[in-house]
PDB file of C-alpha atoms in Angstrom:
ATOM      1  CA  ALA A   1       3.813  94.758   3.079  1.00  0.00           C
ATOM      2  CA  GLN A   2       2.773  91.114   2.033  1.00  0.00           C
ATOM      3  CA  THR A   3      -0.819  90.188   3.636  1.00  0.00           C
ATOM      4  CA  VAL A   4      -1.987  86.240   3.486  1.00  0.00           C
ATOM      5  CA  THR A   5      -5.889  85.649   3.282  1.00  0.00           C
ATOM      6  CA  GLN A   6      -7.674  82.525   4.262  1.00  0.00           C
ATOM      7  CA  SER A   7     -11.766  83.269   3.807  1.00  0.00           C
ATOM      8  CA  GLN A   8     -12.618  79.959   5.272  1.00  0.00           C
ATOM      9  CA  PRO A   9     -12.230  79.517   9.161  1.00  0.00           C
ATOM     10  CA  GLU A  10     -13.743  75.975   8.381  1.00  0.00           C
ATOM     11  CA  MET A  11     -14.214  73.294   5.814  1.00  0.00           C
ATOM     12  CA  SER A  12     -15.339  70.109   6.168  1.00  0.00           C
ATOM     13  CA  VAL A  13     -15.224  66.647   3.658  1.00  0.00           C
ATOM     14  CA  GLN A  14     -16.374  63.294   3.648  1.00  0.00           C
ATOM     15  CA  GLU A  15     -13.419  60.609   3.414  1.00  0.00           C
ATOM     16  CA  ALA A  16     -12.372  59.469   0.737  1.00  0.00           C
ATOM     17  CA  GLU A  17     -13.751  63.051  -1.264  1.00  0.00           C
ATOM     18  CA  THR A  18     -11.518  65.939  -2.741  1.00  0.00           C
ATOM     19  CA  VAL A  19     -11.787  69.365  -0.753  1.00  0.00           C
ATOM     20  CA  THR A  20     -10.076  72.581  -2.155  1.00  0.00           C
ATOM     21  CA  LEU A  21      -8.764  75.475   0.542  1.00  0.00           C
ATOM     22  CA  SER A  22      -8.333  78.555  -0.884  1.00  0.00           C
ATOM     23  CA  CYS A  23      -5.610  81.271  -0.188  1.00  0.00           C
ATOM     24  CA  THR A  24      -4.821  84.467  -1.482  1.00  0.00           C
ATOM     25  CA  TYR A  25      -1.862  86.931  -0.798  1.00  0.00           C
ATOM     26  CA  ASP A  26      -0.366  89.918  -1.719  1.00  0.00           C
ATOM     27  CA  THR A  27       2.793  91.503  -3.127  1.00  0.00           C
ATOM     28  CA  SER A  28       5.028  93.644  -4.869  1.00  0.00           C
ATOM     29  CA  GLU A  29       7.648  90.747  -5.405  1.00  0.00           C
ATOM     30  CA  SER A  30       8.118  89.112  -8.054  1.00  0.00           C
ATOM     31  CA  ASP A  31      10.382  85.793  -6.384  1.00  0.00           C
ATOM     32  CA  TYR A  32       9.017  84.807  -3.099  1.00  0.00           C
ATOM     33  CA  TYR A  33       7.780  81.101  -2.292  1.00  0.00           C
ATOM     34  CA  LEU A  34       4.419  79.556  -0.964  1.00  0.00           C
ATOM     35  CA  PHE A  35       3.554  76.849   1.135  1.00  0.00           C
ATOM     36  CA  TRP A  36       1.086  74.784   3.139  1.00  0.00           C
ATOM     37  CA  TYR A  37       1.185  74.377   6.196  1.00  0.00           C
ATOM     38  CA  LYS A  38      -0.670  71.313   8.736  1.00  0.00           C
ATOM     39  CA  GLN A  39      -0.950  71.506  12.191  1.00  0.00           C
ATOM     40  CA  PRO A  40      -2.828  69.006  14.300  1.00  0.00           C
ATOM     41  CA  PRO A  41      -4.071  69.216  18.069  1.00  0.00           C
ATOM     42  CA  SER A  42       0.328  67.906  18.905  1.00  0.00           C
ATOM     43  CA  ARG A  43       1.311  71.703  17.500  1.00  0.00           C
ATOM     44  CA  GLN A  44       3.820  70.908  15.373  1.00  0.00           C
ATOM     45  CA  MET A  45       3.779  72.684  12.463  1.00  0.00           C
ATOM     46  CA  ILE A  46       4.181  69.807   9.770  1.00  0.00           C
ATOM     47  CA  LEU A  47       5.190  71.210   5.994  1.00  0.00           C
ATOM     48  CA  VAL A  48       2.419  70.147   3.362  1.00  0.00           C
ATOM     49  CA  ILE A  49       3.796  71.451   0.056  1.00  0.00           C
ATOM     50  CA  ARG A  50       5.828  74.506  -1.074  1.00  0.00           C
ATOM     51  CA  GLN A  51       5.928  76.351  -4.986  1.00  0.00           C
ATOM     52  CA  GLU A  52       8.124  78.507  -6.026  1.00  0.00           C
ATOM     53  CA  ALA A  53       6.526  81.464  -7.703  1.00  0.00           C
ATOM     54  CA  TYR A  54       8.941  81.677 -10.869  1.00  0.00           C
ATOM     55  CA  LYS A  55       7.658  77.819 -11.837  1.00  0.00           C
ATOM     56  CA  GLN A  56       4.633  78.175 -13.542  1.00  0.00           C
ATOM     57  CA  GLN A  57       4.218  74.136 -12.957  1.00  0.00           C
ATOM     58  CA  ASN A  58       1.571  73.775  -9.746  1.00  0.00           C
ATOM     59  CA  ALA A  59       3.645  71.660  -6.739  1.00  0.00           C
ATOM     60  CA  THR A  60       2.165  67.757  -5.927  1.00  0.00           C
ATOM     61  CA  GLU A  61       3.176  66.090  -3.172  1.00  0.00           C
ATOM     62  CA  ASN A  62       0.799  62.593  -3.179  1.00  0.00           C
ATOM     63  CA  ARG A  63      -2.294  63.418  -2.732  1.00  0.00           C
ATOM     64  CA  PHE A  64      -1.887  66.906  -1.582  1.00  0.00           C
ATOM     65  CA  SER A  65      -1.238  69.831  -4.916  1.00  0.00           C
ATOM     66  CA  VAL A  66      -1.594  73.266  -5.194  1.00  0.00           C
ATOM     67  CA  ASN A  67      -3.514  75.507  -8.345  1.00  0.00           C
ATOM     68  CA  PHE A  68      -1.436  78.015  -8.240  1.00  0.00           C
ATOM     69  CA  GLN A  69      -2.149  81.163  -9.957  1.00  0.00           C
ATOM     70  CA  LYS A  70       0.634  84.212 -10.066  1.00  0.00           C
ATOM     71  CA  ALA A  71      -1.394  86.948 -12.104  1.00  0.00           C
ATOM     72  CA  ALA A  72      -4.387  86.430  -9.344  1.00  0.00           C
ATOM     73  CA  LYS A  73      -2.297  85.843  -6.960  1.00  0.00           C
ATOM     74  CA  SER A  74      -3.895  82.535  -5.804  1.00  0.00           C
ATOM     75  CA  PHE A  75      -2.632  79.378  -4.035  1.00  0.00           C
ATOM     76  CA  SER A  76      -4.927  77.082  -3.853  1.00  0.00           C
ATOM     77  CA  LEU A  77      -4.438  73.291  -1.793  1.00  0.00           C
ATOM     78  CA  LYS A  78      -6.445  70.769  -2.941  1.00  0.00           C
ATOM     79  CA  ILE A  79      -6.503  67.074  -1.302  1.00  0.00           C
ATOM     80  CA  SER A  80      -7.296  64.217  -3.055  1.00  0.00           C
ATOM     81  CA  ASP A  81      -8.958  60.828  -1.179  1.00  0.00           C
ATOM     82  CA  SER A  82      -9.328  62.835   2.360  1.00  0.00           C
ATOM     83  CA  GLN A  83      -8.224  60.590   5.156  1.00  0.00           C
ATOM     84  CA  LEU A  84      -8.841  60.641   9.000  1.00  0.00           C
ATOM     85  CA  GLY A  85      -5.315  61.717   9.584  1.00  0.00           C
ATOM     86  CA  ASP A  86      -5.192  64.648   7.431  1.00  0.00           C
ATOM     87  CA  ALA A  87      -7.716  66.667  10.242  1.00  0.00           C
ATOM     88  CA  ALA A  88      -5.598  69.866  10.771  1.00  0.00           C
ATOM     89  CA  MET A  89      -5.284  73.352  11.115  1.00  0.00           C
ATOM     90  CA  TYR A  90      -4.217  74.411   7.986  1.00  0.00           C
ATOM     91  CA  PHE A  91      -2.099  77.367   7.056  1.00  0.00           C
ATOM     92  CA  CYS A  92      -0.806  79.449   4.153  1.00  0.00           C
ATOM     93  CA  ALA A  93       1.828  80.701   4.067  1.00  0.00           C
ATOM     94  CA  TYR A  94       4.360  83.484   2.035  1.00  0.00           C
ATOM     95  CA  GLY A  95       7.967  83.887   2.300  1.00  0.00           C
ATOM     96  CA  SER A  96      10.411  85.748   1.165  1.00  0.00           C
ATOM     97  CA  GLY A  97      14.427  85.330   2.030  1.00  0.00           C
ATOM     98  CA  SER A  98      13.142  82.671   4.533  1.00  0.00           C
ATOM     99  CA  ARG A  99      10.539  85.143   6.814  1.00  0.00           C
ATOM    100  CA  LEU A 100       7.186  83.311   6.014  1.00  0.00           C
ATOM    101  CA  THR A 101       3.716  85.770   6.587  1.00  0.00           C
ATOM    102  CA  PHE A 102       1.121  83.238   7.242  1.00  0.00           C
ATOM    103  CA  GLY A 103      -2.732  83.113   6.967  1.00  0.00           C
ATOM    104  CA  GLU A 104      -5.259  83.094   9.899  1.00  0.00           C
ATOM    105  CA  GLY A 105      -5.813  79.257   9.078  1.00  0.00           C
ATOM    106  CA  THR A 106      -8.700  76.919   7.442  1.00  0.00           C
ATOM    107  CA  GLN A 107      -9.762  74.160  10.240  1.00  0.00           C
ATOM    108  CA  LEU A 108     -10.715  71.119   8.170  1.00  0.00           C
ATOM    109  CA  THR A 109     -12.754  68.290   9.620  1.00  0.00           C
ATOM    110  CA  VAL A 110     -12.700  64.666   7.964  1.00  0.00           C
ATOM    111  CA  ASN A 111     -15.835  63.052   8.575  1.00  0.00           C
ATOM    112  CA  PRO A 112     -15.945  59.131   8.414  1.00  0.00           C
TER     113      PRO A 112
ATOM    114  CA  SER B   1      14.597  67.692   6.988  1.00  0.00           C
ATOM    115  CA  ALA B   2      15.681  68.915  10.496  1.00  0.00           C
ATOM    116  CA  VAL B   3      15.266  67.812  13.600  1.00  0.00           C
ATOM    117  CA  ILE B   4      14.301  70.568  15.752  1.00  0.00           C
ATOM    118  CA  SER B   5      14.123  69.502  19.634  1.00  0.00           C
ATOM    119  CA  GLN B   6      12.264  72.527  21.847  1.00  0.00           C
ATOM    120  CA  LYS B   7      11.669  72.556  25.627  1.00  0.00           C
ATOM    121  CA  PRO B   8      10.150  73.068  27.670  1.00  0.00           C
ATOM    122  CA  SER B   9       6.817  71.611  25.925  1.00  0.00           C
ATOM    123  CA  ARG B  10       4.813  73.255  28.337  1.00  0.00           C
ATOM    124  CA  ASP B  11       4.746  75.788  31.194  1.00  0.00           C
ATOM    125  CA  ILE B  12       2.769  77.642  33.659  1.00  0.00           C
ATOM    126  CA  CYS B  13       4.058  80.803  35.112  1.00  0.00           C
ATOM    127  CA  GLN B  14       3.377  83.501  37.712  1.00  0.00           C
ATOM    128  CA  ARG B  15       2.846  86.551  36.357  1.00  0.00           C
ATOM    129  CA  GLY B  16       6.043  89.046  36.724  1.00  0.00           C
ATOM    130  CA  THR B  17       8.541  85.732  36.006  1.00  0.00           C
ATOM    131  CA  SER B  18      10.297  84.896  32.945  1.00  0.00           C
ATOM    132  CA  LEU B  19      10.694  81.886  30.992  1.00  0.00           C
ATOM    133  CA  THR B  20      13.154  80.584  29.016  1.00  0.00           C
ATOM    134  CA  ILE B  21      12.828  78.207  25.769  1.00  0.00           C
ATOM    135  CA  GLN B  22      15.499  76.454  24.420  1.00  0.00           C
ATOM    136  CA  CYS B  23      15.600  75.503  20.838  1.00  0.00           C
ATOM    137  CA  GLN B  24      18.121  72.737  19.668  1.00  0.00           C
ATOM    138  CA  VAL B  25      18.280  71.839  16.172  1.00  0.00           C
ATOM    139  CA  ASP B  26      20.352  68.469  14.762  1.00  0.00           C
ATOM    140  CA  SER B  27      22.471  69.968  12.229  1.00  0.00           C
ATOM    141  CA  GLN B  28      23.747  73.431  11.200  1.00  0.00           C
ATOM    142  CA  VAL B  29      21.329  75.940   9.871  1.00  0.00           C
ATOM    143  CA  THR B  30      22.060  79.323   8.736  1.00  0.00           C
ATOM    144  CA  MET B  31      18.139  80.653   9.868  1.00  0.00           C
ATOM    145  CA  MET B  32      16.322  80.520  12.760  1.00  0.00           C
ATOM    146  CA  PHE B  33      13.208  82.402  14.211  1.00  0.00           C
ATOM    147  CA  TRP B  34      10.732  82.629  16.757  1.00  0.00           C
ATOM    148  CA  TYR B  35       7.348  82.372  15.928  1.00  0.00           C
ATOM    149  CA  ARG B  36       4.491  83.607  18.268  1.00  0.00           C
ATOM    150  CA  GLN B  37       0.810  81.905  18.450  1.00  0.00           C
ATOM    151  CA  GLN B  38      -1.581  83.754  20.259  1.00  0.00           C
ATOM    152  CA  PRO B  39      -4.799  81.002  21.111  1.00  0.00           C
ATOM    153  CA  GLY B  40      -7.241  80.752  18.303  1.00  0.00           C
ATOM    154  CA  GLN B  41      -4.666  82.740  16.121  1.00  0.00           C
ATOM    155  CA  SER B  42      -2.108  82.426  13.483  1.00  0.00           C
ATOM    156  CA  LEU B  43       1.586  82.616  13.623  1.00  0.00           C
ATOM    157  CA  THR B  44       2.990  85.939  14.134  1.00  0.00           C
ATOM    158  CA  LEU B  45       7.269  86.314  13.219  1.00  0.00           C
ATOM    159  CA  ILE B  46       8.683  87.354  16.909  1.00  0.00           C
ATOM    160  CA  ALA B  47      12.181  87.860  15.335  1.00  0.00           C
ATOM    161  CA  THR B  48      15.204  86.345  13.377  1.00  0.00           C
ATOM    162  CA  ALA B  49      17.294  84.888  15.922  1.00  0.00           C
ATOM    163  CA  ASN B  50      21.325  85.994  14.136  1.00  0.00           C
ATOM    164  CA  GLN B  51      24.313  84.157  14.796  1.00  0.00           C
ATOM    165  CA  GLY B  52      26.990  85.924  16.844  1.00  0.00           C
ATOM    166  CA  SER B  53      24.858  89.430  16.907  1.00  0.00           C
ATOM    167  CA  GLU B  54      22.247  90.829  18.433  1.00  0.00           C
ATOM    168  CA  ALA B  55      18.161  89.442  17.151  1.00  0.00           C
ATOM    169  CA  THR B  56      16.324  91.011  14.337  1.00  0.00           C
ATOM    170  CA  TYR B  57      12.901  91.807  15.778  1.00  0.00           C
ATOM    171  CA  GLU B  58       9.560  92.757  13.705  1.00  0.00           C
ATOM    172  CA  SER B  59       6.785  95.271  14.659  1.00  0.00           C
ATOM    173  CA  GLY B  60       5.735  94.955  18.085  1.00  0.00           C
ATOM    174  CA  PHE B  61       8.626  92.950  19.459  1.00  0.00           C
ATOM    175  CA  VAL B  62      11.262  94.448  21.323  1.00  0.00           C
ATOM    176  CA  ILE B  63      14.610  93.335  23.170  1.00  0.00           C
ATOM    177  CA  ASP B  64      14.085  93.337  26.676  1.00  0.00           C
ATOM    178  CA  LYS B  65      10.200  91.732  26.377  1.00  0.00           C
ATOM    179  CA  PHE B  66      11.576  89.315  24.311  1.00  0.00           C
ATOM    180  CA  PRO B  67      15.340  88.349  24.233  1.00  0.00           C
ATOM    181  CA  ILE B  68      17.136  86.159  22.562  1.00  0.00           C
ATOM    182  CA  SER B  69      20.247  84.399  21.991  1.00  0.00           C
ATOM    183  CA  ARG B  70      22.184  82.487  19.573  1.00  0.00           C
ATOM    184  CA  PRO B  71      25.696  81.274  20.135  1.00  0.00           C
ATOM    185  CA  ASN B  72      25.853  79.279  17.414  1.00  0.00           C
ATOM    186  CA  LEU B  73      24.260  77.536  13.984  1.00  0.00           C
ATOM    187  CA  THR B  74      22.420  74.941  16.095  1.00  0.00           C
ATOM    188  CA  PHE B  75      21.044  76.681  19.049  1.00  0.00           C
ATOM    189  CA  SER B  76      18.861  79.308  20.134  1.00  0.00           C
ATOM    190  CA  THR B  77      16.925  80.749  23.310  1.00  0.00           C
ATOM    191  CA  LEU B  78      13.639  83.252  23.316  1.00  0.00           C
ATOM    192  CA  THR B  79      13.299  84.742  27.096  1.00  0.00           C
ATOM    193  CA  VAL B  80       9.713  85.870  27.572  1.00  0.00           C
ATOM    194  CA  SER B  81      10.418  88.449  30.532  1.00  0.00           C
ATOM    195  CA  ASN B  82       7.978  89.611  33.482  1.00  0.00           C
ATOM    196  CA  MET B  83       5.161  87.992  32.226  1.00  0.00           C
ATOM    197  CA  SER B  84       1.660  89.043  32.034  1.00  0.00           C
ATOM    198  CA  PRO B  85      -1.378  86.754  30.770  1.00  0.00           C
ATOM    199  CA  GLU B  86      -1.277  88.311  27.895  1.00  0.00           C
ATOM    200  CA  ASP B  87       1.900  86.180  26.684  1.00  0.00           C
ATOM    201  CA  SER B  88      -0.005  83.042  27.470  1.00  0.00           C
ATOM    202  CA  SER B  89       0.783  81.455  23.740  1.00  0.00           C
ATOM    203  CA  ILE B  90       2.279  78.843  22.223  1.00  0.00           C
ATOM    204  CA  TYR B  91       6.015  79.857  21.466  1.00  0.00           C
ATOM    205  CA  LEU B  92       7.447  78.034  17.927  1.00  0.00           C
ATOM    206  CA  CYS B  93      11.114  77.900  16.529  1.00  0.00           C
ATOM    207  CA  SER B  94      12.033  77.337  13.021  1.00  0.00           C
ATOM    208  CA  ALA B  95      15.168  76.501  11.353  1.00  0.00           C
ATOM    209  CA  GLY B  96      16.536  76.490   7.474  1.00  0.00           C
ATOM    210  CA  GLY B  97      18.485  77.452   5.327  1.00  0.00           C
ATOM    211  CA  HIS B  98      18.443  80.548   3.031  1.00  0.00           C
ATOM    212  CA  ALA B  99      16.123  81.877   0.277  1.00  0.00           C
ATOM    213  CA  ASN B 100      12.909  80.401   1.407  1.00  0.00           C
ATOM    214  CA  GLU B 101      14.210  76.772   1.374  1.00  0.00           C
ATOM    215  CA  LYS B 102      12.052  74.711   3.849  1.00  0.00           C
ATOM    216  CA  LEU B 103      11.765  75.586   7.290  1.00  0.00           C
ATOM    217  CA  PHE B 104      10.893  73.141  10.153  1.00  0.00           C
ATOM    218  CA  PHE B 105       9.361  73.962  13.027  1.00  0.00           C
ATOM    219  CA  GLY B 106       9.592  72.454  16.825  1.00  0.00           C
ATOM    220  CA  SER B 107       6.758  70.817  18.557  1.00  0.00           C
ATOM    221  CA  GLY B 108       6.472  74.286  20.041  1.00  0.00           C
ATOM    222  CA  THR B 109       5.798  75.409  24.094  1.00  0.00           C
ATOM    223  CA  GLN B 110       2.725  76.324  25.548  1.00  0.00           C
ATOM    224  CA  LEU B 111       2.419  78.978  28.019  1.00  0.00           C
ATOM    225  CA  SER B 112       0.275  79.806  30.096  1.00  0.00           C
ATOM    226  CA  VAL B 113       0.405  83.340  32.140  1.00  0.00           C
ATOM    227  CA  LEU B 114      -1.513  83.207  35.715  1.00  0.00           C
TER     228      LEU B 114
END
């Protein structure tokens, strides 16, 4: 069974600074996808970024980028120029056949 | 992207009763899923809602406790039966296409059982 581990229960960053959230996973499959979701207090799960395992190039979405290390089974999220609206719980997820396995989450605080 | 409407958004229920949660997608989707998020925890997949057939349940979840319907490609319901305080959680519906396409989520149902 696949597992996803987020070793940082909480992180904080100053507004306009950069922060990196860590995620590792375990799988024996070769074809899969990885995701970062954001969950603000509204409970809405918002897709931040998605990475296909077969692609070596790291995904980027505006201020959000990932560092995907397939051999190390590592998938970290970098948030640049942090904004107050980035404050939320961030979940790393492993996807196989559209079924997602989530990590335990990292609560991100953005300090003004 | 798909827009998913989920209702009710929250409810407070008495022990021993049942609650049905509805999930409506604004377009036809192949896959629909139901997740549970217990207080302060991550999301756990309950089941895959299959159109026109019985849902596929994950280990630890059974049909008698969480019956699911999916009569068409845009709608699904999850019933939480014979509720106890341990069922107090957020229940989320998600939907998407095949093969790890982007999955979208509803805004969740906050359930409290007294």
